[in-house]
Amino acid sequence: LESKLFEAMRYGALDGGKRFRPFLVLETSRLFGVDKNNALRTAAAVEFVHCYSLIHDDLPAMDNADLRRGKPTVFKKFDEATAILAGDALLTLAFEVLAHVDTHTDPAVRCRLIEKLSWAAGARGMCGGQMLDLIGEKQTFDLAEVKHMERLKTGKIIAFSVEAGGLLGQADHQLQQKK
């Protein structure tokens, strides 16, 4: 019955994109000797969050975009409600993947990954930056405000992607800063 939801999730997540954030997770994980499966699962979780944000960003209430990556947006291909649910399901799946023992055997590491990604994606990160982007459509921002918006909207998830390898490798904070 929910096959339409899964189809919309796949459509929004699997076709196109540079996979820059997952690349950063994989490369920093390699620096810290992290098992490839653990790194891949974390990279997938980051990409799920990124794709959810794109699906929601394209909605009529935000950018009202017709195309994403050269094809109809999720809400254009399916409908608005399905797009909202597909984005929500991808976001939820990201945390399901991080919480699973296959992502890391140490529950403290899994909790730290969940904590850090939720901070990066939430009101003081990506969602907060998107809110500023919406406000910026109605008022002019100075350079400092634009930088702040971008730091939240894209920077926090990218920063998490770089930090994830050290978290997975259980590196101390000093070592993470040197790599």
mmCIF file with all atom_site columns, C-alpha atoms in Angstrom:
data_model
loop_
_atom_site.group_PDB
_atom_site.id
_atom_site.type_symbol
_atom_site.label_atom_id
_atom_site.label_alt_id
_atom_site.label_comp_id
_atom_site.label_asym_id
_atom_site.label_entity_id
_atom_site.label_seq_id
_atom_site.pdbx_PDB_ins_code
_atom_site.Cartn_x
_atom_site.Cartn_y
_atom_site.Cartn_z
_atom_site.occupancy
_atom_site.B_iso_or_equiv
_atom_site.pdbx_formal_charge
_atom_site.auth_seq_id
_atom_site.auth_comp_id
_atom_site.auth_asym_id
_atom_site.auth_atom_id
_atom_site.pdbx_PDB_model_num
ATOM 1   C CA . LEU A 1 1   ? 0.000  0.000  0.000   1.00 0.00 ? 1   LEU A CA 1
ATOM 2   C CA . GLU A 1 2   ? 2.795  2.416  0.796   1.00 0.00 ? 2   GLU A CA 1
ATOM 3   C CA . SER A 1 3   ? 4.680  1.642  -2.421  1.00 0.00 ? 3   SER A CA 1
ATOM 4   C CA . LYS A 1 4   ? 3.961  5.168  -3.709  1.00 0.00 ? 4   LYS A CA 1
ATOM 5   C CA . LEU A 1 5   ? 5.850  6.572  -0.714  1.00 0.00 ? 5   LEU A CA 1
ATOM 6   C CA . PHE A 1 6   ? 8.857  4.317  -1.336  1.00 0.00 ? 6   PHE A CA 1
ATOM 7   C CA . GLU A 1 7   ? 8.827  5.209  -5.022  1.00 0.00 ? 7   GLU A CA 1
ATOM 8   C CA . ALA A 1 8   ? 8.826  8.932  -4.174  1.00 0.00 ? 8   ALA A CA 1
ATOM 9   C CA . MET A 1 9   ? 11.666 8.431  -1.665  1.00 0.00 ? 9   MET A CA 1
ATOM 10  C CA . ARG A 1 10  ? 13.768 6.621  -4.279  1.00 0.00 ? 10  ARG A CA 1
ATOM 11  C CA . TYR A 1 11  ? 12.926 9.230  -6.898  1.00 0.00 ? 11  TYR A CA 1
ATOM 12  C CA . GLY A 1 12  ? 14.014 12.067 -4.610  1.00 0.00 ? 12  GLY A CA 1
ATOM 13  C CA . ALA A 1 13  ? 17.164 10.369 -3.363  1.00 0.00 ? 13  ALA A CA 1
ATOM 14  C CA . LEU A 1 14  ? 18.689 8.192  -6.052  1.00 0.00 ? 14  LEU A CA 1
ATOM 15  C CA . ASP A 1 15  ? 18.781 10.061 -9.340  1.00 0.00 ? 15  ASP A CA 1
ATOM 16  C CA . GLY A 1 16  ? 21.488 12.651 -9.795  1.00 0.00 ? 16  GLY A CA 1
ATOM 17  C CA . GLY A 1 17  ? 23.392 14.796 -7.374  1.00 0.00 ? 17  GLY A CA 1
ATOM 18  C CA . LYS A 1 18  ? 27.069 15.143 -6.677  1.00 0.00 ? 18  LYS A CA 1
ATOM 19  C CA . ARG A 1 19  ? 27.062 13.186 -3.392  1.00 0.00 ? 19  ARG A CA 1
ATOM 20  C CA . PHE A 1 20  ? 29.538 15.722 -2.001  1.00 0.00 ? 20  PHE A CA 1
ATOM 21  C CA . ARG A 1 21  ? 28.513 15.250 1.634   1.00 0.00 ? 21  ARG A CA 1
ATOM 22  C CA . PRO A 1 22  ? 28.779 11.443 1.505   1.00 0.00 ? 22  PRO A CA 1
ATOM 23  C CA . PHE A 1 23  ? 32.172 11.817 -0.196  1.00 0.00 ? 23  PHE A CA 1
ATOM 24  C CA . LEU A 1 24  ? 33.373 13.893 2.768   1.00 0.00 ? 24  LEU A CA 1
ATOM 25  C CA . VAL A 1 25  ? 32.119 11.263 5.225   1.00 0.00 ? 25  VAL A CA 1
ATOM 26  C CA . LEU A 1 26  ? 33.939 8.503  3.328   1.00 0.00 ? 26  LEU A CA 1
ATOM 27  C CA . GLU A 1 27  ? 37.204 10.410 3.000   1.00 0.00 ? 27  GLU A CA 1
ATOM 28  C CA . THR A 1 28  ? 37.385 11.531 6.621   1.00 0.00 ? 28  THR A CA 1
ATOM 29  C CA . SER A 1 29  ? 36.445 8.020  7.726   1.00 0.00 ? 29  SER A CA 1
ATOM 30  C CA . ARG A 1 30  ? 39.353 6.666  5.700   1.00 0.00 ? 30  ARG A CA 1
ATOM 31  C CA . LEU A 1 31  ? 41.697 9.052  7.569   1.00 0.00 ? 31  LEU A CA 1
ATOM 32  C CA . PHE A 1 32  ? 40.615 7.492  10.848  1.00 0.00 ? 32  PHE A CA 1
ATOM 33  C CA . GLY A 1 33  ? 40.675 3.836  9.718   1.00 0.00 ? 33  GLY A CA 1
ATOM 34  C CA . VAL A 1 34  ? 36.897 3.410  9.934   1.00 0.00 ? 34  VAL A CA 1
ATOM 35  C CA . ASP A 1 35  ? 35.319 0.230  8.608   1.00 0.00 ? 35  ASP A CA 1
ATOM 36  C CA . LYS A 1 36  ? 33.945 0.946  5.131   1.00 0.00 ? 36  LYS A CA 1
ATOM 37  C CA . ASN A 1 37  ? 30.452 -0.366 5.945   1.00 0.00 ? 37  ASN A CA 1
ATOM 38  C CA . ASN A 1 38  ? 30.202 1.980  8.950   1.00 0.00 ? 38  ASN A CA 1
ATOM 39  C CA . ALA A 1 39  ? 31.317 4.894  6.795   1.00 0.00 ? 39  ALA A CA 1
ATOM 40  C CA . LEU A 1 40  ? 28.915 4.005  3.967   1.00 0.00 ? 40  LEU A CA 1
ATOM 41  C CA . ARG A 1 41  ? 25.959 3.799  6.340   1.00 0.00 ? 41  ARG A CA 1
ATOM 42  C CA . THR A 1 42  ? 26.805 7.183  7.831   1.00 0.00 ? 42  THR A CA 1
ATOM 43  C CA . ALA A 1 43  ? 27.336 8.669  4.371   1.00 0.00 ? 43  ALA A CA 1
ATOM 44  C CA . ALA A 1 44  ? 23.925 7.343  3.304   1.00 0.00 ? 44  ALA A CA 1
ATOM 45  C CA . ALA A 1 45  ? 22.305 8.901  6.373   1.00 0.00 ? 45  ALA A CA 1
ATOM 46  C CA . VAL A 1 46  ? 23.793 12.286 5.507   1.00 0.00 ? 46  VAL A CA 1
ATOM 47  C CA . GLU A 1 47  ? 22.575 11.979 1.919   1.00 0.00 ? 47  GLU A CA 1
ATOM 48  C CA . PHE A 1 48  ? 19.070 11.076 3.137   1.00 0.00 ? 48  PHE A CA 1
ATOM 49  C CA . VAL A 1 49  ? 18.992 14.291 5.171   1.00 0.00 ? 49  VAL A CA 1
ATOM 50  C CA . HIS A 1 50  ? 20.259 16.302 2.222   1.00 0.00 ? 50  HIS A CA 1
ATOM 51  C CA . CYS A 1 51  ? 17.677 14.787 -0.156  1.00 0.00 ? 51  CYS A CA 1
ATOM 52  C CA . TYR A 1 52  ? 14.844 15.329 2.310   1.00 0.00 ? 52  TYR A CA 1
ATOM 53  C CA . SER A 1 53  ? 15.814 19.002 2.479   1.00 0.00 ? 53  SER A CA 1
ATOM 54  C CA . LEU A 1 54  ? 15.788 19.301 -1.313  1.00 0.00 ? 54  LEU A CA 1
ATOM 55  C CA . ILE A 1 55  ? 12.367 17.658 -1.589  1.00 0.00 ? 55  ILE A CA 1
ATOM 56  C CA . HIS A 1 56  ? 10.941 20.083 0.963   1.00 0.00 ? 56  HIS A CA 1
ATOM 57  C CA . ASP A 1 57  ? 12.816 23.068 -0.494  1.00 0.00 ? 57  ASP A CA 1
ATOM 58  C CA . ASP A 1 58  ? 11.125 22.478 -3.855  1.00 0.00 ? 58  ASP A CA 1
ATOM 59  C CA . LEU A 1 59  ? 7.588  22.563 -2.416  1.00 0.00 ? 59  LEU A CA 1
ATOM 60  C CA . PRO A 1 60  ? 5.199  25.392 -3.336  1.00 0.00 ? 60  PRO A CA 1
ATOM 61  C CA . ALA A 1 61  ? 5.442  26.854 0.176   1.00 0.00 ? 61  ALA A CA 1
ATOM 62  C CA . MET A 1 62  ? 9.186  27.306 -0.271  1.00 0.00 ? 62  MET A CA 1
ATOM 63  C CA . ASP A 1 63  ? 10.802 27.586 -3.730  1.00 0.00 ? 63  ASP A CA 1
ATOM 64  C CA . ASN A 1 64  ? 7.923  26.156 -5.794  1.00 0.00 ? 64  ASN A CA 1
ATOM 65  C CA . ALA A 1 65  ? 10.431 24.565 -8.163  1.00 0.00 ? 65  ALA A CA 1
ATOM 66  C CA . ASP A 1 66  ? 9.368  22.579 -11.205 1.00 0.00 ? 66  ASP A CA 1
ATOM 67  C CA . LEU A 1 67  ? 12.707 20.866 -11.801 1.00 0.00 ? 67  LEU A CA 1
ATOM 68  C CA . ARG A 1 68  ? 15.473 19.379 -9.673  1.00 0.00 ? 68  ARG A CA 1
ATOM 69  C CA . ARG A 1 69  ? 18.534 17.786 -11.248 1.00 0.00 ? 69  ARG A CA 1
ATOM 70  C CA . GLY A 1 70  ? 16.963 18.152 -14.686 1.00 0.00 ? 70  GLY A CA 1
ATOM 71  C CA . LYS A 1 71  ? 13.747 16.279 -13.910 1.00 0.00 ? 71  LYS A CA 1
ATOM 72  C CA . PRO A 1 72  ? 10.390 17.116 -12.332 1.00 0.00 ? 72  PRO A CA 1
ATOM 73  C CA . THR A 1 73  ? 10.565 17.715 -8.594  1.00 0.00 ? 73  THR A CA 1
ATOM 74  C CA . VAL A 1 74  ? 9.032  15.110 -6.293  1.00 0.00 ? 74  VAL A CA 1
ATOM 75  C CA . PHE A 1 75  ? 5.880  17.157 -5.726  1.00 0.00 ? 75  PHE A CA 1
ATOM 76  C CA . LYS A 1 76  ? 5.466  17.666 -9.508  1.00 0.00 ? 76  LYS A CA 1
ATOM 77  C CA . LYS A 1 77  ? 5.939  13.965 -10.273 1.00 0.00 ? 77  LYS A CA 1
ATOM 78  C CA . PHE A 1 78  ? 3.741  12.762 -7.416  1.00 0.00 ? 78  PHE A CA 1
ATOM 79  C CA . ASP A 1 79  ? 1.869  15.401 -5.379  1.00 0.00 ? 79  ASP A CA 1
ATOM 80  C CA . GLU A 1 80  ? 2.558  17.767 -2.475  1.00 0.00 ? 80  GLU A CA 1
ATOM 81  C CA . ALA A 1 81  ? 1.428  15.421 0.282   1.00 0.00 ? 81  ALA A CA 1
ATOM 82  C CA . THR A 1 82  ? 3.529  12.564 -1.076  1.00 0.00 ? 82  THR A CA 1
ATOM 83  C CA . ALA A 1 83  ? 6.549  14.865 -1.371  1.00 0.00 ? 83  ALA A CA 1
ATOM 84  C CA . ILE A 1 84  ? 6.168  15.966 2.247   1.00 0.00 ? 84  ILE A CA 1
ATOM 85  C CA . LEU A 1 85  ? 5.887  12.371 3.405   1.00 0.00 ? 85  LEU A CA 1
ATOM 86  C CA . ALA A 1 86  ? 8.824  11.261 1.235   1.00 0.00 ? 86  ALA A CA 1
ATOM 87  C CA . GLY A 1 87  ? 10.996 13.994 2.744   1.00 0.00 ? 87  GLY A CA 1
ATOM 88  C CA . ASP A 1 88  ? 9.845  13.144 6.259   1.00 0.00 ? 88  ASP A CA 1
ATOM 89  C CA . ALA A 1 89  ? 10.490 9.442  5.658   1.00 0.00 ? 89  ALA A CA 1
ATOM 90  C CA . LEU A 1 90  ? 14.016 10.113 4.339   1.00 0.00 ? 90  LEU A CA 1
ATOM 91  C CA . LEU A 1 91  ? 14.815 12.248 7.371   1.00 0.00 ? 91  LEU A CA 1
ATOM 92  C CA . THR A 1 92  ? 13.514 9.560  9.697   1.00 0.00 ? 92  THR A CA 1
ATOM 93  C CA . LEU A 1 93  ? 15.410 6.862  7.778   1.00 0.00 ? 93  LEU A CA 1
ATOM 94  C CA . ALA A 1 94  ? 18.659 8.782  8.280   1.00 0.00 ? 94  ALA A CA 1
ATOM 95  C CA . PHE A 1 95  ? 18.329 8.497  12.052  1.00 0.00 ? 95  PHE A CA 1
ATOM 96  C CA . GLU A 1 96  ? 17.147 4.885  11.830  1.00 0.00 ? 96  GLU A CA 1
ATOM 97  C CA . VAL A 1 97  ? 20.346 4.047  9.911   1.00 0.00 ? 97  VAL A CA 1
ATOM 98  C CA . LEU A 1 98  ? 22.568 5.885  12.401  1.00 0.00 ? 98  LEU A CA 1
ATOM 99  C CA . ALA A 1 99  ? 20.873 4.211  15.378  1.00 0.00 ? 99  ALA A CA 1
ATOM 100 C CA . HIS A 1 100 ? 21.428 0.692  14.017  1.00 0.00 ? 100 HIS A CA 1
ATOM 101 C CA . VAL A 1 101 ? 24.231 -1.458 15.425  1.00 0.00 ? 101 VAL A CA 1
ATOM 102 C CA . ASP A 1 102 ? 25.539 -2.020 11.882  1.00 0.00 ? 102 ASP A CA 1
ATOM 103 C CA . THR A 1 103 ? 26.561 1.660  11.789  1.00 0.00 ? 103 THR A CA 1
ATOM 104 C CA . HIS A 1 104 ? 28.826 1.229  14.833  1.00 0.00 ? 104 HIS A CA 1
ATOM 105 C CA . THR A 1 105 ? 29.078 -1.350 17.600  1.00 0.00 ? 105 THR A CA 1
ATOM 106 C CA . ASP A 1 106 ? 29.459 1.311  20.286  1.00 0.00 ? 106 ASP A CA 1
ATOM 107 C CA . PRO A 1 107 ? 26.073 2.795  21.241  1.00 0.00 ? 107 PRO A CA 1
ATOM 108 C CA . ALA A 1 108 ? 27.798 5.966  22.497  1.00 0.00 ? 108 ALA A CA 1
ATOM 109 C CA . VAL A 1 109 ? 29.203 6.569  18.995  1.00 0.00 ? 109 VAL A CA 1
ATOM 110 C CA . ARG A 1 110 ? 25.781 6.030  17.451  1.00 0.00 ? 110 ARG A CA 1
ATOM 111 C CA . CYS A 1 111 ? 24.208 8.458  19.918  1.00 0.00 ? 111 CYS A CA 1
ATOM 112 C CA . ARG A 1 112 ? 26.894 11.059 19.198  1.00 0.00 ? 112 ARG A CA 1
ATOM 113 C CA . LEU A 1 113 ? 26.318 10.726 15.432  1.00 0.00 ? 113 LEU A CA 1
ATOM 114 C CA . ILE A 1 114 ? 22.576 11.155 15.935  1.00 0.00 ? 114 ILE A CA 1
ATOM 115 C CA . GLU A 1 115 ? 23.111 14.121 18.241  1.00 0.00 ? 115 GLU A CA 1
ATOM 116 C CA . LYS A 1 116 ? 25.527 15.896 15.890  1.00 0.00 ? 116 LYS A CA 1
ATOM 117 C CA . LEU A 1 117 ? 23.477 15.287 12.733  1.00 0.00 ? 117 LEU A CA 1
ATOM 118 C CA . SER A 1 118 ? 20.268 16.413 14.421  1.00 0.00 ? 118 SER A CA 1
ATOM 119 C CA . TRP A 1 119 ? 21.992 19.639 15.512  1.00 0.00 ? 119 TRP A CA 1
ATOM 120 C CA . ALA A 1 120 ? 23.313 20.202 11.977  1.00 0.00 ? 120 ALA A CA 1
ATOM 121 C CA . ALA A 1 121 ? 19.891 19.608 10.408  1.00 0.00 ? 121 ALA A CA 1
ATOM 122 C CA . GLY A 1 122 ? 17.714 21.381 12.964  1.00 0.00 ? 122 GLY A CA 1
ATOM 123 C CA . ALA A 1 123 ? 16.711 24.893 13.913  1.00 0.00 ? 123 ALA A CA 1
ATOM 124 C CA . ARG A 1 124 ? 20.292 25.975 14.626  1.00 0.00 ? 124 ARG A CA 1
ATOM 125 C CA . GLY A 1 125 ? 21.491 24.418 11.388  1.00 0.00 ? 125 GLY A CA 1
ATOM 126 C CA . MET A 1 126 ? 19.939 23.603 8.038   1.00 0.00 ? 126 MET A CA 1
ATOM 127 C CA . CYS A 1 127 ? 16.304 24.326 8.990   1.00 0.00 ? 127 CYS A CA 1
ATOM 128 C CA . GLY A 1 128 ? 17.287 27.613 10.577  1.00 0.00 ? 128 GLY A CA 1
ATOM 129 C CA . GLY A 1 129 ? 19.204 28.555 7.447   1.00 0.00 ? 129 GLY A CA 1
ATOM 130 C CA . GLN A 1 130 ? 16.210 27.709 5.290   1.00 0.00 ? 130 GLN A CA 1
ATOM 131 C CA . MET A 1 131 ? 14.058 29.955 7.474   1.00 0.00 ? 131 MET A CA 1
ATOM 132 C CA . LEU A 1 132 ? 16.534 32.785 6.951   1.00 0.00 ? 132 LEU A CA 1
ATOM 133 C CA . ASP A 1 133 ? 16.442 32.073 3.205   1.00 0.00 ? 133 ASP A CA 1
ATOM 134 C CA . LEU A 1 134 ? 12.655 32.489 3.244   1.00 0.00 ? 134 LEU A CA 1
ATOM 135 C CA . ILE A 1 135 ? 12.958 35.733 5.222   1.00 0.00 ? 135 ILE A CA 1
ATOM 136 C CA . GLY A 1 136 ? 15.599 36.917 2.746   1.00 0.00 ? 136 GLY A CA 1
ATOM 137 C CA . GLU A 1 137 ? 13.060 36.700 -0.055  1.00 0.00 ? 137 GLU A CA 1
ATOM 138 C CA . LYS A 1 138 ? 11.165 39.581 1.580   1.00 0.00 ? 138 LYS A CA 1
ATOM 139 C CA . GLN A 1 139 ? 14.014 41.690 2.935   1.00 0.00 ? 139 GLN A CA 1
ATOM 140 C CA . THR A 1 140 ? 17.577 42.534 1.988   1.00 0.00 ? 140 THR A CA 1
ATOM 141 C CA . PHE A 1 141 ? 20.398 40.885 3.913   1.00 0.00 ? 141 PHE A CA 1
ATOM 142 C CA . ASP A 1 142 ? 23.838 42.369 4.305   1.00 0.00 ? 142 ASP A CA 1
ATOM 143 C CA . LEU A 1 143 ? 26.900 40.218 3.624   1.00 0.00 ? 143 LEU A CA 1
ATOM 144 C CA . ALA A 1 144 ? 27.206 39.063 7.237   1.00 0.00 ? 144 ALA A CA 1
ATOM 145 C CA . GLU A 1 145 ? 23.580 37.909 7.259   1.00 0.00 ? 145 GLU A CA 1
ATOM 146 C CA . VAL A 1 146 ? 24.020 36.044 3.958   1.00 0.00 ? 146 VAL A CA 1
ATOM 147 C CA . LYS A 1 147 ? 27.130 34.318 5.323   1.00 0.00 ? 147 LYS A CA 1
ATOM 148 C CA . HIS A 1 148 ? 25.249 33.371 8.487   1.00 0.00 ? 148 HIS A CA 1
ATOM 149 C CA . MET A 1 149 ? 22.361 31.952 6.447   1.00 0.00 ? 149 MET A CA 1
ATOM 150 C CA . GLU A 1 150 ? 24.723 29.870 4.286   1.00 0.00 ? 150 GLU A CA 1
ATOM 151 C CA . ARG A 1 151 ? 26.701 28.703 7.323   1.00 0.00 ? 151 ARG A CA 1
ATOM 152 C CA . LEU A 1 152 ? 23.464 27.300 8.720   1.00 0.00 ? 152 LEU A CA 1
ATOM 153 C CA . LYS A 1 153 ? 21.720 26.171 5.538   1.00 0.00 ? 153 LYS A CA 1
ATOM 154 C CA . THR A 1 154 ? 24.641 24.288 3.957   1.00 0.00 ? 154 THR A CA 1
ATOM 155 C CA . GLY A 1 155 ? 27.648 24.684 6.221   1.00 0.00 ? 155 GLY A CA 1
ATOM 156 C CA . LYS A 1 156 ? 26.422 22.745 9.243   1.00 0.00 ? 156 LYS A CA 1
ATOM 157 C CA . ILE A 1 157 ? 25.679 19.556 7.288   1.00 0.00 ? 157 ILE A CA 1
ATOM 158 C CA . ILE A 1 158 ? 29.003 19.820 5.464   1.00 0.00 ? 158 ILE A CA 1
ATOM 159 C CA . ALA A 1 159 ? 30.765 20.305 8.806   1.00 0.00 ? 159 ALA A CA 1
ATOM 160 C CA . PHE A 1 160 ? 29.038 17.201 10.187  1.00 0.00 ? 160 PHE A CA 1
ATOM 161 C CA . SER A 1 161 ? 30.116 15.264 7.082   1.00 0.00 ? 161 SER A CA 1
ATOM 162 C CA . VAL A 1 162 ? 33.745 16.160 7.793   1.00 0.00 ? 162 VAL A CA 1
ATOM 163 C CA . GLU A 1 163 ? 33.430 15.433 11.507  1.00 0.00 ? 163 GLU A CA 1
ATOM 164 C CA . ALA A 1 164 ? 31.704 12.059 11.037  1.00 0.00 ? 164 ALA A CA 1
ATOM 165 C CA . GLY A 1 165 ? 34.922 10.171 10.240  1.00 0.00 ? 165 GLY A CA 1
ATOM 166 C CA . GLY A 1 166 ? 36.505 11.198 13.508  1.00 0.00 ? 166 GLY A CA 1
ATOM 167 C CA . LEU A 1 167 ? 33.338 10.325 15.415  1.00 0.00 ? 167 LEU A CA 1
ATOM 168 C CA . LEU A 1 168 ? 33.185 6.884  13.793  1.00 0.00 ? 168 LEU A CA 1
ATOM 169 C CA . GLY A 1 169 ? 36.896 6.354  14.423  1.00 0.00 ? 169 GLY A CA 1
ATOM 170 C CA . GLN A 1 170 ? 36.458 7.399  18.065  1.00 0.00 ? 170 GLN A CA 1
ATOM 171 C CA . ALA A 1 171 ? 39.291 9.879  17.695  1.00 0.00 ? 171 ALA A CA 1
ATOM 172 C CA . ASP A 1 172 ? 39.833 12.348 20.490  1.00 0.00 ? 172 ASP A CA 1
ATOM 173 C CA . HIS A 1 173 ? 38.929 15.938 19.720  1.00 0.00 ? 173 HIS A CA 1
ATOM 174 C CA . GLN A 1 174 ? 42.570 17.071 19.449  1.00 0.00 ? 174 GLN A CA 1
ATOM 175 C CA . LEU A 1 175 ? 43.357 14.438 16.815  1.00 0.00 ? 175 LEU A CA 1
ATOM 176 C CA . GLN A 1 176 ? 40.230 15.295 14.828  1.00 0.00 ? 176 GLN A CA 1
ATOM 177 C CA . GLN A 1 177 ? 41.355 18.911 14.662  1.00 0.00 ? 177 GLN A CA 1
ATOM 178 C CA . LYS A 1 178 ? 44.817 17.937 13.310  1.00 0.00 ? 178 LYS A CA 1
ATOM 179 C CA . LYS A 1 179 ? 43.594 15.702 10.470  1.00 0.00 ? 179 LYS A CA 1
#
